[in-house]
């Protein structure tokens, strides 16, 4: 089995540049032992991509994109026979064998960070990164599952401990690519969900997806002053202001013992977020900043997509429009997730 293509179209990061270089004629890579060449069906655009570009985090040019779905185009030596053509796969971006490279965290040992990623027509990944996608789940949803979905699931079910076994009240701050899925996952597992976002359309989306109330930041501040409190806050914005709001929304847990409030800081920020042990000890507050989920988490969120329990808000664009989409993400005008279609 071999792809007939020898070159492809890609969107490549260049250190110091704010836009990706769109290149035709980029060589199609060959899969080595234990690896698979995927024909990329879809690749989501993430705030991590913005961090890589605007922060010039990565030291060398490479093709970005880590939220990937696709079909097998070629198998390297030793790839298991269970990896088949014609099956849609989601790519587990970070896997248990991820290692530090060039002094960067092992978390960066992923497509679009350590090696060429999915803003391309083809990408090479390890066979153990592939998770087959259930029937009825589209390529664009499978791509979203590989980062926004897997993380939203892990943050809700494992980090916040919302699994349907006990009644929880949850506040989701930031109804974006991950936050709008967190609303649905938490509601699916029986939590009473509230949401906060500065954008009216995001608040409307949260209500549509299962939140019982959705506040603007000033409205939430007023509610907290009036006594509003929850068991769990998931902060997908992770700014000083939202972190302080999150702590304030959890302080009501000090009125009962024992309490188990959780603050899940799930957004990327370079701001310093501060807390004191008065915050944590007086109401047993757990603050966590979780990393990427597991293969089992990816399988679980794909199943929730397949049975309709979670329906991500997704729009699609051609890969040639990726720089426009990145600018839209920077400006905060994206609702849900935007996914690039890489072979149309």
Tab-separated table of C-alpha atoms in Angstrom:
chain	number	residue	atom	x	y	z
A	1	UNK	CA	0.000	0.000	0.000
A	2	UNK	CA	1.490	3.343	-1.045
A	3	UNK	CA	0.137	6.810	-1.745
A	4	UNK	CA	0.631	8.076	-5.270
A	5	UNK	CA	1.183	11.622	-4.027
A	6	UNK	CA	4.760	12.845	-3.598
A	7	UNK	CA	4.065	16.488	-2.704
A	8	UNK	CA	1.331	18.262	-0.764
A	9	UNK	CA	-0.091	21.579	0.410
A	10	UNK	CA	0.790	22.633	3.990
A	11	UNK	CA	0.590	25.567	6.399
A	12	UNK	CA	4.027	25.919	8.010
A	13	UNK	CA	5.057	27.852	11.106
A	14	UNK	CA	8.112	30.112	10.766
A	15	UNK	CA	9.649	31.423	14.015
A	16	UNK	CA	8.932	35.132	14.432
A	17	UNK	CA	6.165	35.231	11.814
A	18	UNK	CA	2.549	35.868	12.840
A	19	UNK	CA	1.052	34.009	9.899
A	20	UNK	CA	1.701	30.509	8.611
A	21	UNK	CA	3.462	30.067	5.292
A	22	UNK	CA	1.163	28.374	2.782
A	23	UNK	CA	3.273	26.032	0.690
A	24	UNK	CA	2.591	23.847	-2.314
A	25	UNK	CA	5.077	21.180	-3.303
A	26	UNK	CA	5.992	20.181	0.271
A	27	UNK	CA	7.300	16.587	0.322
A	28	UNK	CA	4.892	13.876	1.462
A	29	UNK	CA	6.714	12.008	4.267
A	30	UNK	CA	7.212	8.243	4.363
A	31	UNK	CA	6.159	6.271	7.458
A	32	UNK	CA	8.976	4.506	9.291
A	33	UNK	CA	8.646	1.290	11.300
A	34	UNK	CA	5.558	1.270	13.488
A	35	UNK	CA	4.233	4.455	11.896
A	36	UNK	CA	1.366	5.307	9.566
A	37	UNK	CA	0.906	7.927	6.857
A	38	UNK	CA	-2.556	9.427	7.227
A	39	UNK	CA	-4.427	11.329	4.552
A	40	UNK	CA	-5.670	14.182	6.711
A	41	UNK	CA	-9.429	14.619	6.592
A	42	UNK	CA	-9.710	17.447	9.107
A	43	UNK	CA	-7.599	19.401	11.596
A	44	UNK	CA	-8.929	21.739	14.268
A	45	UNK	CA	-7.515	25.174	15.068
A	46	UNK	CA	-6.614	25.600	18.739
A	47	UNK	CA	-5.444	28.360	21.093
A	48	UNK	CA	-2.256	26.314	21.474
A	49	UNK	CA	-1.503	27.113	17.828
A	50	UNK	CA	-1.810	30.805	18.670
A	51	UNK	CA	0.549	30.311	21.620
A	52	UNK	CA	3.123	28.624	19.381
A	53	UNK	CA	2.907	31.350	16.730
A	54	UNK	CA	2.608	34.512	18.799
A	55	UNK	CA	5.031	33.361	21.473
A	56	UNK	CA	7.551	31.900	19.009
A	57	UNK	CA	7.690	28.928	21.398
A	58	UNK	CA	8.965	26.451	18.828
A	59	UNK	CA	12.591	26.854	17.770
A	60	UNK	CA	12.306	25.634	14.175
A	61	UNK	CA	9.897	25.728	11.216
A	62	UNK	CA	7.301	22.982	11.106
A	63	UNK	CA	3.746	22.264	9.997
A	64	UNK	CA	1.325	23.084	12.824
A	65	UNK	CA	-1.928	21.300	13.702
A	66	UNK	CA	-2.449	18.702	16.430
A	67	UNK	CA	-6.230	18.120	16.386
A	68	UNK	CA	-6.307	15.551	13.572
A	69	UNK	CA	-8.505	12.958	11.916
A	70	UNK	CA	-7.767	11.027	8.753
A	71	UNK	CA	-7.541	7.804	6.775
A	72	UNK	CA	-4.631	5.387	6.329
A	73	UNK	CA	-2.681	6.109	3.135
A	74	UNK	CA	0.421	3.986	3.815
A	75	UNK	CA	1.702	1.743	6.599
A	76	UNK	CA	5.300	1.444	7.724
A	77	UNK	CA	7.045	-1.809	8.526
A	78	UNK	CA	5.596	-3.704	11.473
A	79	UNK	CA	2.288	-1.856	11.662
A	80	UNK	CA	-0.455	-4.097	13.017
A	81	UNK	CA	-2.932	-5.607	10.574
A	82	UNK	CA	-5.785	-4.116	12.636
A	83	UNK	CA	-4.843	-0.667	11.288
A	84	UNK	CA	-6.926	-0.601	8.117
A	85	UNK	CA	-7.684	1.512	5.086
A	86	UNK	CA	-11.163	2.973	4.816
A	87	UNK	CA	-11.522	3.523	8.575
A	88	UNK	CA	-11.633	7.040	9.978
A	89	UNK	CA	-9.138	7.561	12.801
A	90	UNK	CA	-8.702	10.295	15.394
A	91	UNK	CA	-5.105	10.967	16.409
A	92	UNK	CA	-4.114	10.856	20.067
A	93	UNK	CA	-1.810	13.862	19.995
A	94	UNK	CA	0.124	13.022	23.167
A	95	UNK	CA	0.723	9.386	24.065
A	96	UNK	CA	2.340	7.523	26.984
A	97	UNK	CA	5.650	7.262	25.133
A	98	UNK	CA	5.947	11.018	24.569
A	99	UNK	CA	9.425	12.292	25.449
A	100	UNK	CA	11.102	15.662	25.920
A	101	UNK	CA	12.836	16.975	22.805
A	102	UNK	CA	15.281	19.893	22.773
A	103	UNK	CA	14.471	20.734	26.381
A	104	UNK	CA	10.775	21.309	25.683
A	105	UNK	CA	8.200	19.592	27.931
A	106	UNK	CA	7.224	16.024	26.957
A	107	UNK	CA	3.751	17.480	26.404
A	108	UNK	CA	5.158	19.040	23.231
A	109	UNK	CA	6.133	15.645	21.767
A	110	UNK	CA	3.135	15.734	19.478
A	111	UNK	CA	2.217	16.520	15.873
A	112	UNK	CA	2.358	20.234	15.204
A	113	UNK	CA	4.812	20.793	18.070
A	114	UNK	CA	7.749	18.357	17.855
A	115	UNK	CA	7.159	17.205	14.281
A	116	UNK	CA	5.012	18.123	11.282
A	117	UNK	CA	1.316	18.146	12.100
A	118	UNK	CA	-2.085	18.150	10.507
A	119	UNK	CA	-2.283	21.487	8.689
A	120	UNK	CA	-1.317	19.424	5.669
A	121	UNK	CA	-2.762	16.888	3.284
A	122	UNK	CA	-0.751	14.059	4.870
A	123	UNK	CA	0.826	13.441	8.274
A	124	UNK	CA	2.897	10.629	9.812
A	125	UNK	CA	1.929	9.358	13.287
A	126	UNK	CA	2.651	6.344	15.459
A	127	UNK	CA	0.240	3.436	15.104
A	128	UNK	CA	-0.557	3.606	18.841
A	129	UNK	CA	-1.817	7.177	18.376
A	130	UNK	CA	-4.732	5.999	16.229
A	131	UNK	CA	-8.225	5.607	17.688
A	132	UNK	CA	-10.950	4.328	15.367
A	133	UNK	CA	-13.960	6.623	15.105
A	134	UNK	CA	-17.491	5.265	15.652
A	135	UNK	CA	-19.906	5.242	12.741
A	136	UNK	CA	-21.873	8.450	12.365
A	137	UNK	CA	-19.103	10.712	13.669
A	138	UNK	CA	-17.852	13.035	10.916
A	139	UNK	CA	-14.173	13.766	10.195
A	140	UNK	CA	-14.513	17.287	11.576
A	141	UNK	CA	-16.021	16.028	14.840
A	142	UNK	CA	-13.363	13.300	15.061
A	143	UNK	CA	-10.692	15.980	14.766
A	144	UNK	CA	-12.290	18.083	17.509
A	145	UNK	CA	-12.431	15.003	19.737
A	146	UNK	CA	-8.647	14.610	19.463
A	147	UNK	CA	-7.935	17.734	21.516
A	148	UNK	CA	-10.879	19.906	22.579
A	149	UNK	CA	-13.115	16.888	23.175
A	150	UNK	CA	-10.644	14.631	24.975
A	151	UNK	CA	-9.576	17.476	27.239
A	152	UNK	CA	-13.098	18.656	28.032
A	153	UNK	CA	-13.990	15.078	28.949
A	154	UNK	CA	-10.940	14.571	31.161
A	155	UNK	CA	-11.328	17.940	32.877
A	156	UNK	CA	-15.000	17.309	33.700
A	157	UNK	CA	-15.015	13.607	34.551
A	158	UNK	CA	-11.590	13.022	36.062
A	159	UNK	CA	-10.266	16.415	37.182
A	160	UNK	CA	-13.573	17.787	38.495
A	161	UNK	CA	-14.871	14.325	39.475
A	162	UNK	CA	-18.248	14.782	37.781
A	163	UNK	CA	-19.315	11.264	36.910
A	164	UNK	CA	-22.983	11.066	37.876
A	165	UNK	CA	-22.344	9.411	41.247
A	166	UNK	CA	-23.139	12.531	43.279
A	167	UNK	CA	-24.992	15.740	42.657
A	168	UNK	CA	-22.697	18.647	41.722
A	169	UNK	CA	-23.174	22.292	40.787
A	170	UNK	CA	-20.742	23.520	38.160
A	171	UNK	CA	-19.751	26.919	36.804
A	172	UNK	CA	-18.076	26.963	33.388
A	173	UNK	CA	-16.173	30.196	32.713
A	174	UNK	CA	-15.491	30.636	28.990
A	175	UNK	CA	-17.880	28.914	26.590
A	176	UNK	CA	-15.363	28.350	23.800
A	177	UNK	CA	-14.024	25.313	21.984
A	178	UNK	CA	-13.580	23.306	25.198
A	179	UNK	CA	-16.014	25.152	27.459
A	180	UNK	CA	-19.115	24.528	25.365
A	181	UNK	CA	-18.353	20.804	25.420
A	182	UNK	CA	-17.716	20.897	29.165
A	183	UNK	CA	-21.218	22.326	29.631
A	184	UNK	CA	-22.693	19.342	27.785
A	185	UNK	CA	-20.532	16.699	29.449
A	186	UNK	CA	-21.248	17.989	32.944
A	187	UNK	CA	-24.985	18.180	32.228
A	188	UNK	CA	-24.902	14.665	30.763
A	189	UNK	CA	-23.458	13.366	34.042
A	190	UNK	CA	-26.210	14.987	36.086
A	191	UNK	CA	-24.592	18.244	37.202
A	192	UNK	CA	-26.468	21.522	37.440
A	193	UNK	CA	-24.476	23.735	35.102
A	194	UNK	CA	-24.042	27.510	35.043
A	195	UNK	CA	-21.957	29.387	32.485
A	196	UNK	CA	-20.223	32.737	32.174
A	197	UNK	CA	-18.984	34.416	29.010
A	198	UNK	CA	-18.621	37.996	27.854
A	199	UNK	CA	-20.173	37.196	24.448
A	200	UNK	CA	-24.001	37.062	24.247
A	201	UNK	CA	-23.868	34.402	21.520
A	202	UNK	CA	-21.695	32.167	23.704
A	203	UNK	CA	-24.129	32.561	26.606
A	204	UNK	CA	-27.000	31.650	24.293
A	205	UNK	CA	-25.062	28.575	23.144
A	206	UNK	CA	-24.483	27.501	26.756
A	207	UNK	CA	-28.222	27.685	27.482
A	208	UNK	CA	-28.971	25.703	24.334
A	209	UNK	CA	-26.507	23.008	25.400
A	210	UNK	CA	-27.761	22.461	28.930
A	211	UNK	CA	-26.752	25.331	31.230
A	212	UNK	CA	-29.576	26.457	33.524
A	213	UNK	CA	-28.284	30.036	33.609
A	214	UNK	CA	-25.626	31.944	31.686
A	215	UNK	CA	-24.121	35.178	33.019
A	216	UNK	CA	-22.030	38.017	31.704
A	217	UNK	CA	-19.005	38.728	33.964
A	218	UNK	CA	-20.725	41.682	35.711
A	219	UNK	CA	-23.868	39.605	36.220
A	220	UNK	CA	-21.835	36.779	37.748
A	221	UNK	CA	-20.013	39.183	40.065
A	222	UNK	CA	-23.344	40.486	41.308
A	223	UNK	CA	-24.695	36.955	41.800
A	224	UNK	CA	-21.648	35.963	43.873
A	225	UNK	CA	-22.010	39.044	46.074
A	226	UNK	CA	-25.626	37.980	46.625
A	227	UNK	CA	-24.526	34.513	47.784
A	228	UNK	CA	-24.229	32.414	44.632
A	229	UNK	CA	-21.939	29.408	45.127
A	230	UNK	CA	-21.077	26.156	43.324
A	231	UNK	CA	-19.092	22.970	44.018
A	232	UNK	CA	-16.921	23.129	40.886
A	233	UNK	CA	-15.559	25.903	38.693
A	234	UNK	CA	-13.930	25.165	35.351
A	235	UNK	CA	-12.000	28.224	34.197
A	236	UNK	CA	-11.279	28.004	30.476
A	237	UNK	CA	-10.130	31.648	30.342
A	238	UNK	CA	-7.512	31.529	33.119
A	239	UNK	CA	-6.946	35.230	33.659
A	240	UNK	CA	-6.434	36.955	36.999
A	241	UNK	CA	-9.990	38.258	36.907
A	242	UNK	CA	-11.588	34.888	36.126
A	243	UNK	CA	-9.396	33.079	38.661
A	244	UNK	CA	-10.486	35.471	41.416
A	245	UNK	CA	-14.112	35.082	40.322
A	246	UNK	CA	-13.736	31.295	40.402
A	247	UNK	CA	-12.389	31.323	43.959
A	248	UNK	CA	-15.182	33.640	45.061
A	249	UNK	CA	-17.817	31.330	43.559
A	250	UNK	CA	-16.412	28.439	45.632
A	251	UNK	CA	-16.119	30.158	49.028
A	252	UNK	CA	-19.622	29.125	50.023
A	253	UNK	CA	-18.232	25.617	50.495
A	254	UNK	CA	-16.646	26.822	53.755
A	255	UNK	CA	-20.128	26.724	55.361
A	256	UNK	CA	-20.262	22.910	55.362
A	257	UNK	CA	-17.852	20.199	56.463
A	258	UNK	CA	-16.499	18.174	54.846
A	259	UNK	CA	-16.490	19.935	51.499
A	260	UNK	CA	-14.846	18.986	48.207
A	261	UNK	CA	-14.799	22.062	45.965
A	262	UNK	CA	-12.724	21.909	42.792
A	263	UNK	CA	-11.202	24.689	40.687
A	264	UNK	CA	-10.034	23.362	37.330
A	265	UNK	CA	-7.813	25.901	35.571
A	266	UNK	CA	-8.093	24.783	31.966
A	267	UNK	CA	-7.044	27.820	29.927
A	268	UNK	CA	-3.657	28.900	28.620
A	269	UNK	CA	-2.273	32.080	30.168
A	270	UNK	CA	1.022	33.777	30.942
A	271	UNK	CA	-0.568	35.733	33.800
A	272	UNK	CA	0.405	34.947	37.385
A	273	UNK	CA	-2.583	33.471	39.236
A	274	UNK	CA	-2.388	33.835	43.016
A	275	UNK	CA	-3.963	32.064	45.956
A	276	UNK	CA	-3.293	31.751	49.666
A	277	UNK	CA	-3.642	28.765	51.957
A	278	UNK	CA	-6.555	30.616	53.531
A	279	UNK	CA	-8.343	29.999	50.239
A	280	UNK	CA	-7.481	26.319	50.139
A	281	UNK	CA	-7.588	25.242	53.788
A	282	UNK	CA	-10.763	26.976	54.994
A	283	UNK	CA	-12.947	25.191	52.454
A	284	UNK	CA	-10.707	22.318	51.351
A	285	UNK	CA	-10.266	23.781	47.881
A	286	UNK	CA	-8.460	21.676	45.295
A	287	UNK	CA	-6.906	23.685	42.441
A	288	UNK	CA	-5.768	21.651	39.463
A	289	UNK	CA	-4.249	22.447	36.068
A	290	UNK	CA	-4.753	19.185	34.170
A	291	UNK	CA	-2.904	17.987	31.102
A	292	UNK	CA	-4.044	16.053	28.055
A	293	UNK	CA	-6.343	13.042	28.440
A	294	UNK	CA	-5.807	9.337	27.797
A	295	UNK	CA	-6.746	7.003	24.961
A	296	UNK	CA	-9.701	5.884	27.076
A	297	UNK	CA	-10.832	9.509	27.414
A	298	UNK	CA	-10.694	9.917	23.627
A	299	UNK	CA	-12.733	6.749	23.130
A	300	UNK	CA	-15.252	7.951	25.723
A	301	UNK	CA	-15.811	11.381	24.147
A	302	UNK	CA	-16.138	9.830	20.686
A	303	UNK	CA	-18.850	7.560	22.086
A	304	UNK	CA	-20.664	10.587	23.541
A	305	UNK	CA	-20.506	12.221	20.103
A	306	UNK	CA	-21.805	9.044	18.450
A	307	UNK	CA	-24.823	8.706	20.743
A	308	UNK	CA	-25.670	12.413	20.569
A	309	UNK	CA	-25.024	13.193	24.240
A	310	UNK	CA	-22.435	15.800	23.214
A	311	UNK	CA	-22.705	17.795	19.992
A	312	UNK	CA	-19.797	20.183	19.411
A	313	UNK	CA	-20.460	23.489	17.679
A	314	UNK	CA	-18.174	23.186	14.654
A	315	UNK	CA	-17.620	25.207	11.494
A	316	UNK	CA	-15.372	24.100	8.641
A	317	UNK	CA	-13.038	25.976	6.325
A	318	UNK	CA	-10.501	25.094	3.661
A	319	UNK	CA	-6.887	24.784	4.807
A	320	UNK	CA	-5.934	27.722	2.571
A	321	UNK	CA	-8.016	29.932	4.916
A	322	UNK	CA	-6.102	28.942	8.048
A	323	UNK	CA	-4.512	32.359	8.634
A	324	UNK	CA	-7.922	34.032	8.536
A	325	UNK	CA	-9.188	31.505	11.073
A	326	UNK	CA	-6.191	32.140	13.342
A	327	UNK	CA	-6.931	35.875	13.238
A	328	UNK	CA	-10.587	35.174	14.088
A	329	UNK	CA	-9.478	33.065	17.042
A	330	UNK	CA	-7.160	35.848	18.235
A	331	UNK	CA	-10.007	38.365	18.059
A	332	UNK	CA	-12.395	36.117	20.000
A	333	UNK	CA	-15.011	35.905	17.252
A	334	UNK	CA	-14.992	32.096	16.877
A	335	UNK	CA	-18.035	30.356	18.345
A	336	UNK	CA	-17.239	26.755	19.238
A	337	UNK	CA	-14.454	25.246	17.119
A	338	UNK	CA	-13.233	25.872	13.587
A	339	UNK	CA	-11.842	22.893	11.694
A	340	UNK	CA	-9.757	22.958	8.545
A	341	UNK	CA	-10.670	20.520	5.773
A	342	UNK	CA	-7.283	19.532	4.384
A	343	UNK	CA	-8.054	17.574	1.224
A	344	UNK	CA	-10.837	19.578	-0.428
